[in-house]
PDB file of C-alpha atoms in Angstrom:
ATOM      1  CA  MET A 183       0.000   0.000   0.000  1.00  0.00           C
ATOM      2  CA  ASN A 184       1.504   3.311  -1.032  1.00  0.00           C
ATOM      3  CA  GLN A 185       1.596   6.456   1.020  1.00  0.00           C
ATOM      4  CA  ASP A 186      -1.615   7.878  -0.469  1.00  0.00           C
ATOM      5  CA  MET A 187      -3.499   4.725   0.563  1.00  0.00           C
ATOM      6  CA  SER A 188      -2.105   4.409   4.075  1.00  0.00           C
ATOM      7  CA  ILE A 189      -4.538   4.303   6.991  1.00  0.00           C
ATOM      8  CA  ILE A 190      -3.436   7.702   8.241  1.00  0.00           C
ATOM      9  CA  GLN A 191      -3.871   9.300   4.826  1.00  0.00           C
ATOM     10  CA  LEU A 192      -7.297   7.691   4.441  1.00  0.00           C
ATOM     11  CA  VAL A 193      -8.408   9.106   7.779  1.00  0.00           C
ATOM     12  CA  LEU A 194      -7.031  12.569   7.013  1.00  0.00           C
ATOM     13  CA  HIS A 195      -8.696  12.692   3.600  1.00  0.00           C
ATOM     14  CA  ALA A 196     -12.053  11.321   4.761  1.00  0.00           C
ATOM     15  CA  SER A 197     -15.091  13.594   4.834  1.00  0.00           C
ATOM     16  CA  PHE A 198     -15.824  15.601   7.970  1.00  0.00           C
ATOM     17  CA  VAL A 199     -18.754  13.396   9.035  1.00  0.00           C
ATOM     18  CA  VAL A 200     -16.697  10.226   8.626  1.00  0.00           C
ATOM     19  CA  GLN A 201     -13.866  11.758  10.633  1.00  0.00           C
ATOM     20  CA  ILE A 202     -16.313  12.579  13.448  1.00  0.00           C
ATOM     21  CA  VAL A 203     -17.560   8.992  13.382  1.00  0.00           C
ATOM     22  CA  MET A 204     -13.976   7.702  13.542  1.00  0.00           C
ATOM     23  CA  LEU A 205     -13.234  10.006  16.470  1.00  0.00           C
ATOM     24  CA  ILE A 206     -16.298   8.778  18.358  1.00  0.00           C
ATOM     25  CA  LEU A 207     -15.333   5.150  17.750  1.00  0.00           C
ATOM     26  CA  LEU A 208     -11.741   5.755  18.814  1.00  0.00           C
ATOM     27  CA  ALA A 209     -12.898   7.471  22.007  1.00  0.00           C
ATOM     28  CA  GLY A 210     -15.315   4.601  22.685  1.00  0.00           C
ATOM     29  CA  SER A 211     -12.565   2.062  22.157  1.00  0.00           C
ATOM     30  CA  ILE A 212     -10.185   3.848  24.541  1.00  0.00           C
ATOM     31  CA  ALA A 213     -12.924   4.205  27.172  1.00  0.00           C
ATOM     32  CA  SER A 214     -13.904   0.541  26.849  1.00  0.00           C
ATOM     33  CA  TRP A 215     -10.296  -0.619  27.261  1.00  0.00           C
ATOM     34  CA  ALA A 216      -9.975   1.557  30.362  1.00  0.00           C
ATOM     35  CA  ALA A 217     -13.193   0.032  31.727  1.00  0.00           C
ATOM     36  CA  ILE A 218     -11.917  -3.469  30.900  1.00  0.00           C
ATOM     37  CA  PHE A 219      -8.695  -3.004  32.868  1.00  0.00           C
ATOM     38  CA  ARG A 220     -10.534  -1.438  35.827  1.00  0.00           C
ATOM     39  CA  LYS A 221     -13.086  -4.237  35.898  1.00  0.00           C
ATOM     40  CA  LEU A 222     -10.431  -6.915  35.545  1.00  0.00           C
ATOM     41  CA  ARG A 223      -8.556  -5.500  38.537  1.00  0.00           C
ATOM     42  CA  ALA A 224     -11.771  -5.114  40.554  1.00  0.00           C
ATOM     43  CA  ILE A 225     -12.955  -8.678  39.944  1.00  0.00           C
ATOM     44  CA  LYS A 226      -9.569 -10.142  40.827  1.00  0.00           C
ATOM     45  CA  GLY A 227      -9.647  -8.109  44.048  1.00  0.00           C
ATOM     46  CA  ILE A 228     -13.145  -9.362  44.899  1.00  0.00           C
ATOM     47  CA  GLN A 229     -12.150 -12.973  44.307  1.00  0.00           C
ATOM     48  CA  ALA A 230      -8.990 -12.637  46.405  1.00  0.00           C
ATOM     49  CA  HIS A 231     -10.816 -10.952  49.327  1.00  0.00           C
ATOM     50  CA  ASN A 232     -13.637 -13.509  49.279  1.00  0.00           C
ATOM     51  CA  GLU A 233     -11.236 -16.451  49.248  1.00  0.00           C
ATOM     52  CA  GLU A 234      -9.241 -14.969  52.122  1.00  0.00           C
ATOM     53  CA  PHE A 235     -12.364 -14.365  54.212  1.00  0.00           C
ATOM     54  CA  GLU A 236     -13.696 -17.860  53.513  1.00  0.00           C
ATOM     55  CA  ARG A 237     -10.433 -19.345  54.768  1.00  0.00           C
ATOM     56  CA  ASP A 238     -10.693 -17.304  57.961  1.00  0.00           C
ATOM     57  CA  PHE A 239     -14.388 -18.112  58.346  1.00  0.00           C
ATOM     58  CA  TRP A 240     -13.897 -21.873  58.133  1.00  0.00           C
ATOM     59  CA  SER A 241     -10.662 -21.887  60.130  1.00  0.00           C
ATOM     60  CA  GLY A 242     -12.596 -22.166  63.409  1.00  0.00           C
ATOM     61  CA  THR A 243     -12.294 -18.533  64.503  1.00  0.00           C
ATOM     62  CA  SER A 244     -15.249 -17.431  66.637  1.00  0.00           C
ATOM     63  CA  LEU A 245     -17.978 -15.429  64.926  1.00  0.00           C
ATOM     64  CA  ASN A 246     -17.518 -12.574  67.383  1.00  0.00           C
ATOM     65  CA  ASP A 247     -13.832 -12.265  66.514  1.00  0.00           C
ATOM     66  CA  LEU A 248     -14.611 -12.423  62.808  1.00  0.00           C
ATOM     67  CA  TYR A 249     -17.237  -9.712  63.238  1.00  0.00           C
ATOM     68  CA  ALA A 250     -14.804  -7.465  65.127  1.00  0.00           C
ATOM     69  CA  THR A 251     -12.265  -7.843  62.333  1.00  0.00           C
ATOM     70  CA  ALA A 252     -14.894  -7.302  59.649  1.00  0.00           C
ATOM     71  CA  ALA A 253     -16.122  -4.136  61.356  1.00  0.00           C
ATOM     72  CA  GLN A 254     -12.580  -2.746  61.318  1.00  0.00           C
ATOM     73  CA  ASN A 255     -12.080  -3.697  57.646  1.00  0.00           C
ATOM     74  CA  ALA A 256     -15.410  -2.311  56.443  1.00  0.00           C
ATOM     75  CA  ARG A 257     -13.788  -0.232  53.687  1.00  0.00           C
ATOM     76  CA  HIS A 258     -10.887  -2.437  52.744  1.00  0.00           C
ATOM     77  CA  GLY A 259     -12.501  -5.853  53.110  1.00  0.00           C
ATOM     78  CA  GLY A 260     -14.242  -7.900  50.460  1.00  0.00           C
ATOM     79  CA  PRO A 261     -17.937  -8.236  49.624  1.00  0.00           C
ATOM     80  CA  MET A 262     -18.376 -11.512  51.488  1.00  0.00           C
ATOM     81  CA  GLU A 263     -16.872 -10.008  54.631  1.00  0.00           C
ATOM     82  CA  ARG A 264     -19.256  -7.045  54.434  1.00  0.00           C
ATOM     83  CA  ILE A 265     -22.216  -9.377  53.890  1.00  0.00           C
ATOM     84  CA  PHE A 266     -21.210 -11.330  56.984  1.00  0.00           C
ATOM     85  CA  ALA A 267     -20.805  -8.115  58.989  1.00  0.00           C
ATOM     86  CA  SER A 268     -24.267  -6.931  57.935  1.00  0.00           C
ATOM     87  CA  GLY A 269     -25.858 -10.158  59.142  1.00  0.00           C
ATOM     88  CA  MET A 270     -24.014 -10.137  62.459  1.00  0.00           C
ATOM     89  CA  ARG A 271     -24.761  -6.461  63.013  1.00  0.00           C
ATOM     90  CA  GLU A 272     -28.485  -6.952  62.507  1.00  0.00           C
ATOM     91  CA  TYR A 273     -28.456 -10.078  64.683  1.00  0.00           C
ATOM     92  CA  GLN A 274     -26.786  -8.246  67.542  1.00  0.00           C
ATOM     93  CA  LYS A 275     -29.101  -5.240  67.235  1.00  0.00           C
ATOM     94  CA  LEU A 276     -32.129  -7.508  67.525  1.00  0.00           C
ATOM     95  CA  ARG A 277     -30.620  -9.255  70.554  1.00  0.00           C
ATOM     96  CA  GLU A 278     -29.956  -5.869  72.175  1.00  0.00           C
ATOM     97  CA  ARG A 279     -33.681  -5.141  71.816  1.00  0.00           C
ATOM     98  CA  ARG A 280     -34.272  -8.363  73.788  1.00  0.00           C
ATOM     99  CA  ILE A 281     -35.876 -10.155  70.856  1.00  0.00           C
ATOM    100  CA  ALA A 282     -35.541 -13.835  71.643  1.00  0.00           C
ATOM    101  CA  ASP A 283     -37.653 -15.421  68.905  1.00  0.00           C
ATOM    102  CA  PRO A 284     -35.262 -17.512  66.757  1.00  0.00           C
ATOM    103  CA  GLY A 285     -37.304 -16.998  63.602  1.00  0.00           C
ATOM    104  CA  THR A 286     -37.274 -13.209  63.981  1.00  0.00           C
ATOM    105  CA  LEU A 287     -33.526 -13.168  64.642  1.00  0.00           C
ATOM    106  CA  LEU A 288     -32.726 -15.398  61.681  1.00  0.00           C
ATOM    107  CA  ASP A 289     -35.042 -13.524  59.301  1.00  0.00           C
ATOM    108  CA  GLY A 290     -33.560 -10.177  60.333  1.00  0.00           C
ATOM    109  CA  ALA A 291     -30.007 -11.395  59.758  1.00  0.00           C
ATOM    110  CA  ARG A 292     -30.958 -12.913  56.390  1.00  0.00           C
ATOM    111  CA  ARG A 293     -32.689  -9.724  55.219  1.00  0.00           C
ATOM    112  CA  ALA A 294     -29.649  -7.656  56.171  1.00  0.00           C
ATOM    113  CA  MET A 295     -27.329 -10.019  54.314  1.00  0.00           C
ATOM    114  CA  ARG A 296     -29.562 -10.051  51.221  1.00  0.00           C
ATOM    115  CA  ALA A 297     -29.632  -6.247  51.165  1.00  0.00           C
ATOM    116  CA  SER A 298     -25.846  -6.125  51.511  1.00  0.00           C
ATOM    117  CA  PHE A 299     -25.517  -8.802  48.817  1.00  0.00           C
ATOM    118  CA  GLN A 300     -27.562  -6.699  46.398  1.00  0.00           C
ATOM    119  CA  ARG A 301     -25.429  -3.624  47.068  1.00  0.00           C
ATOM    120  CA  GLU A 302     -22.264  -5.612  46.478  1.00  0.00           C
ATOM    121  CA  MET A 303     -23.584  -7.056  43.228  1.00  0.00           C
ATOM    122  CA  ASP A 304     -24.612  -3.605  42.001  1.00  0.00           C
ATOM    123  CA  ALA A 305     -21.069  -2.403  42.682  1.00  0.00           C
ATOM    124  CA  ALA A 306     -19.557  -5.451  40.950  1.00  0.00           C
ATOM    125  CA  GLU A 307     -21.644  -4.841  37.817  1.00  0.00           C
ATOM    126  CA  VAL A 308     -20.494  -1.239  37.340  1.00  0.00           C
ATOM    127  CA  ASN A 309     -19.294  -0.589  33.739  1.00  0.00           C
ATOM    128  CA  LEU A 310     -20.853  -3.801  32.409  1.00  0.00           C
ATOM    129  CA  SER A 311     -23.691  -1.867  30.783  1.00  0.00           C
ATOM    130  CA  PHE A 312     -21.132   0.478  29.189  1.00  0.00           C
ATOM    131  CA  LEU A 313     -19.230  -2.454  27.681  1.00  0.00           C
ATOM    132  CA  ALA A 314     -22.481  -3.927  26.410  1.00  0.00           C
ATOM    133  CA  SER A 315     -23.419  -0.607  24.803  1.00  0.00           C
ATOM    134  CA  VAL A 316     -20.027  -0.238  23.111  1.00  0.00           C
ATOM    135  CA  GLY A 317     -20.174  -3.817  21.872  1.00  0.00           C
ATOM    136  CA  SER A 318     -23.656  -3.499  20.404  1.00  0.00           C
ATOM    137  CA  VAL A 319     -23.617   0.085  19.089  1.00  0.00           C
ATOM    138  CA  SER A 320     -20.094   0.473  17.665  1.00  0.00           C
ATOM    139  CA  PRO A 321     -20.636  -1.693  14.547  1.00  0.00           C
ATOM    140  CA  TYR A 322     -23.698   0.342  13.621  1.00  0.00           C
ATOM    141  CA  VAL A 323     -21.877   3.620  14.182  1.00  0.00           C
ATOM    142  CA  GLY A 324     -19.061   2.345  11.957  1.00  0.00           C
ATOM    143  CA  LEU A 325     -21.594   1.230   9.354  1.00  0.00           C
ATOM    144  CA  PHE A 326     -23.146   4.687   9.384  1.00  0.00           C
ATOM    145  CA  GLY A 327     -19.715   6.198   8.721  1.00  0.00           C
ATOM    146  CA  THR A 328     -19.152   3.724   5.879  1.00  0.00           C
ATOM    147  CA  VAL A 329     -22.501   4.440   4.243  1.00  0.00           C
ATOM    148  CA  TRP A 330     -21.974   8.177   4.533  1.00  0.00           C
ATOM    149  CA  GLY A 331     -18.432   7.910   3.144  1.00  0.00           C
ATOM    150  CA  ILE A 332     -19.513   5.789   0.174  1.00  0.00           C
ATOM    151  CA  MET A 333     -22.391   8.139  -0.554  1.00  0.00           C
ATOM    152  CA  HIS A 334     -20.031  11.129  -0.388  1.00  0.00           C
ATOM    153  CA  ALA A 335     -17.543   9.332  -2.662  1.00  0.00           C
ATOM    154  CA  PHE A 336     -20.143   8.510  -5.303  1.00  0.00           C
ATOM    155  CA  ILE A 337     -21.477  12.061  -5.255  1.00  0.00           C
ATOM    156  CA  GLY A 338     -17.950  13.260  -6.032  1.00  0.00           C
ATOM    157  CA  LEU A 339     -17.541  10.650  -8.766  1.00  0.00           C
ATOM    158  CA  GLY A 340     -20.733  11.820 -10.474  1.00  0.00           C
ATOM    159  CA  ALA A 341     -18.991  14.947 -11.687  1.00  0.00           C
ATOM    160  CA  LEU A 342     -16.197  12.985 -13.393  1.00  0.00           C
ATOM    161  CA  GLN A 343     -16.269  12.149 -17.112  1.00  0.00           C
ATOM    162  CA  GLN A 344     -14.342   8.899 -16.701  1.00  0.00           C
ATOM    163  CA  VAL A 345     -14.387   6.693 -13.604  1.00  0.00           C
ATOM    164  CA  THR A 346     -11.607   4.169 -13.015  1.00  0.00           C
ATOM    165  CA  LEU A 347     -10.636   1.943 -10.089  1.00  0.00           C
ATOM    166  CA  ALA A 348      -7.962   4.468  -9.127  1.00  0.00           C
ATOM    167  CA  THR A 349     -10.599   7.163  -8.662  1.00  0.00           C
ATOM    168  CA  VAL A 350     -13.100   4.905  -6.840  1.00  0.00           C
ATOM    169  CA  ALA A 351     -10.718   3.079  -4.501  1.00  0.00           C
ATOM    170  CA  PRO A 352      -9.651   5.952  -2.194  1.00  0.00           C
ATOM    171  CA  GLY A 353     -13.214   7.020  -1.399  1.00  0.00           C
ATOM    172  CA  ILE A 354     -14.387   3.470  -0.744  1.00  0.00           C
ATOM    173  CA  ALA A 355     -11.316   2.715   1.373  1.00  0.00           C
ATOM    174  CA  GLU A 356     -11.859   5.847   3.469  1.00  0.00           C
ATOM    175  CA  ALA A 357     -15.423   4.745   4.179  1.00  0.00           C
ATOM    176  CA  LEU A 358     -14.433   1.183   5.085  1.00  0.00           C
ATOM    177  CA  VAL A 359     -11.991   2.433   7.714  1.00  0.00           C
ATOM    178  CA  ALA A 360     -15.044   3.485   9.767  1.00  0.00           C
ATOM    179  CA  THR A 361     -16.375  -0.080   9.708  1.00  0.00           C
ATOM    180  CA  ALA A 362     -12.967  -1.412  10.732  1.00  0.00           C
ATOM    181  CA  LEU A 363     -12.842   1.011  13.675  1.00  0.00           C
ATOM    182  CA  GLY A 364     -16.365  -0.011  14.664  1.00  0.00           C
ATOM    183  CA  LEU A 365     -15.349  -3.664  14.817  1.00  0.00           C
ATOM    184  CA  PHE A 366     -12.102  -2.746  16.587  1.00  0.00           C
ATOM    185  CA  ALA A 367     -14.151  -1.060  19.329  1.00  0.00           C
ATOM    186  CA  ALA A 368     -16.912  -3.681  19.501  1.00  0.00           C
ATOM    187  CA  ILE A 369     -15.060  -7.002  19.564  1.00  0.00           C
ATOM    188  CA  PRO A 370     -12.977  -6.453  22.744  1.00  0.00           C
ATOM    189  CA  ALA A 371     -16.001  -4.951  24.518  1.00  0.00           C
ATOM    190  CA  VAL A 372     -18.192  -7.974  23.693  1.00  0.00           C
ATOM    191  CA  VAL A 373     -15.514 -10.490  24.699  1.00  0.00           C
ATOM    192  CA  ALA A 374     -14.830  -8.636  27.953  1.00  0.00           C
ATOM    193  CA  TYR A 375     -18.535  -8.316  28.742  1.00  0.00           C
ATOM    194  CA  ASN A 376     -19.103 -12.048  28.365  1.00  0.00           C
ATOM    195  CA  ARG A 377     -16.041 -12.849  30.477  1.00  0.00           C
ATOM    196  CA  PHE A 378     -16.968 -10.433  33.264  1.00  0.00           C
ATOM    197  CA  ALA A 379     -20.627 -11.474  33.271  1.00  0.00           C
ATOM    198  CA  ARG A 380     -19.550 -15.083  33.785  1.00  0.00           C
ATOM    199  CA  ASP A 381     -17.119 -14.137  36.573  1.00  0.00           C
ATOM    200  CA  ILE A 382     -19.741 -12.004  38.332  1.00  0.00           C
ATOM    201  CA  ASP A 383     -22.270 -14.841  38.136  1.00  0.00           C
ATOM    202  CA  ARG A 384     -19.762 -17.114  39.858  1.00  0.00           C
ATOM    203  CA  ILE A 385     -19.143 -14.506  42.553  1.00  0.00           C
ATOM    204  CA  ALA A 386     -22.907 -14.142  43.072  1.00  0.00           C
ATOM    205  CA  ILE A 387     -23.339 -17.917  43.458  1.00  0.00           C
ATOM    206  CA  GLN A 388     -20.422 -18.051  45.890  1.00  0.00           C
ATOM    207  CA  GLN A 389     -21.857 -15.263  48.020  1.00  0.00           C
ATOM    208  CA  GLU A 390     -25.391 -16.667  47.968  1.00  0.00           C
ATOM    209  CA  THR A 391     -24.003 -20.015  49.087  1.00  0.00           C
ATOM    210  CA  PHE A 392     -22.192 -18.284  51.939  1.00  0.00           C
ATOM    211  CA  ILE A 393     -25.420 -16.553  53.030  1.00  0.00           C
ATOM    212  CA  GLU A 394     -27.163 -19.919  53.227  1.00  0.00           C
ATOM    213  CA  GLU A 395     -24.273 -21.539  55.083  1.00  0.00           C
ATOM    214  CA  PHE A 396     -24.003 -18.682  57.566  1.00  0.00           C
ATOM    215  CA  SER A 397     -27.784 -18.747  58.073  1.00  0.00           C
ATOM    216  CA  ASN A 398     -27.534 -22.440  58.929  1.00  0.00           C
ATOM    217  CA  ILE A 399     -24.781 -21.680  61.434  1.00  0.00           C
ATOM    218  CA  LEU A 400     -26.903 -18.970  63.064  1.00  0.00           C
ATOM    219  CA  GLN A 401     -29.844 -21.345  63.183  1.00  0.00           C
ATOM    220  CA  ARG A 402     -27.753 -23.984  64.942  1.00  0.00           C
ATOM    221  CA  ASN A 403     -26.466 -21.395  67.391  1.00  0.00           C
ATOM    222  CA  LEU A 404     -30.009 -20.234  68.099  1.00  0.00           C
ATOM    223  CA  GLY A 405     -30.986 -23.824  68.809  1.00  0.00           C
ATOM    224  CA  VAL A 406     -28.107 -24.162  71.251  1.00  0.00           C
ATOM    225  CA  GLN A 407     -28.891 -20.823  72.888  1.00  0.00           C
ATOM    226  CA  ALA A 408     -32.495 -21.880  73.380  1.00  0.00           C
ATOM    227  CA  THR A 409     -31.189 -24.418  75.904  1.00  0.00           C
ATOM    228  CA  THR A 410     -28.676 -21.918  77.403  1.00  0.00           C
ATOM    229  CA  PRO A 411     -30.557 -18.550  77.560  1.00  0.00           C
ATOM    230  CA  HIS A 412     -27.638 -16.680  79.148  1.00  0.00           C
ATOM    231  CA  SER A 413     -25.736 -16.645  75.835  1.00  0.00           C
ATOM    232  CA  ALA A 414     -26.341 -13.363  73.956  1.00  0.00           C
ATOM    233  CA  THR A 415     -24.350 -13.803  70.753  1.00  0.00           C
ATOM    234  CA  PRO A 416     -23.190 -16.752  68.646  1.00  0.00           C
ATOM    235  CA  THR A 417     -19.639 -17.733  69.431  1.00  0.00           C
ATOM    236  CA  GLY A 418     -18.912 -20.526  67.007  1.00  0.00           C
ATOM    237  CA  TYR A 419     -20.184 -23.115  64.603  1.00  0.00           C
TER     238      TYR A 419
END
């Protein structure tokens, strides 16, 4: 490809509308890559924090000690740790109000954990909708630029007496660059969206499983405490 048909020359000689379309697609591609790297780092952090907390949770440490640690790490801990802290916090608040009904205590803790779970999932899904939008819209934006460029090229060719491949090729090539940029922006966004959606689904299943397991532990503790009323908070499992 000679200098006149290089990508840079095609972009510089494209019509104004096509150049705007290319600029939009380039900006969308850069923004989507930035979102991909942020989301990749965030998901790896969530997985690492959840695995670390699960190890501590099943290591035999008392629930009170885990809650004290979770309360101190509210900002820097992982989602599972915050879900656990929400359940324990609500459980202890209900006990402080001298509510002794096991069903009420368990339901309150479960509702608190479900609310915290939903907040954590909303935070984990940030930028997914943006990646989905880039992946679905970019090809059409590129196609619009291509159609406009081809139309502009043929309008210019209408004034010529003799049309050859050399006169048609530059205009068509300029228009097709928009389609290429649209695909360049869309493909990574779609691949990343599918990957992150799968990872977030796994995190959601892991956290829902933990909520059920912790609820079972609370239920067992409530059964034990029913025979020893002096105990105010669960101490183990």
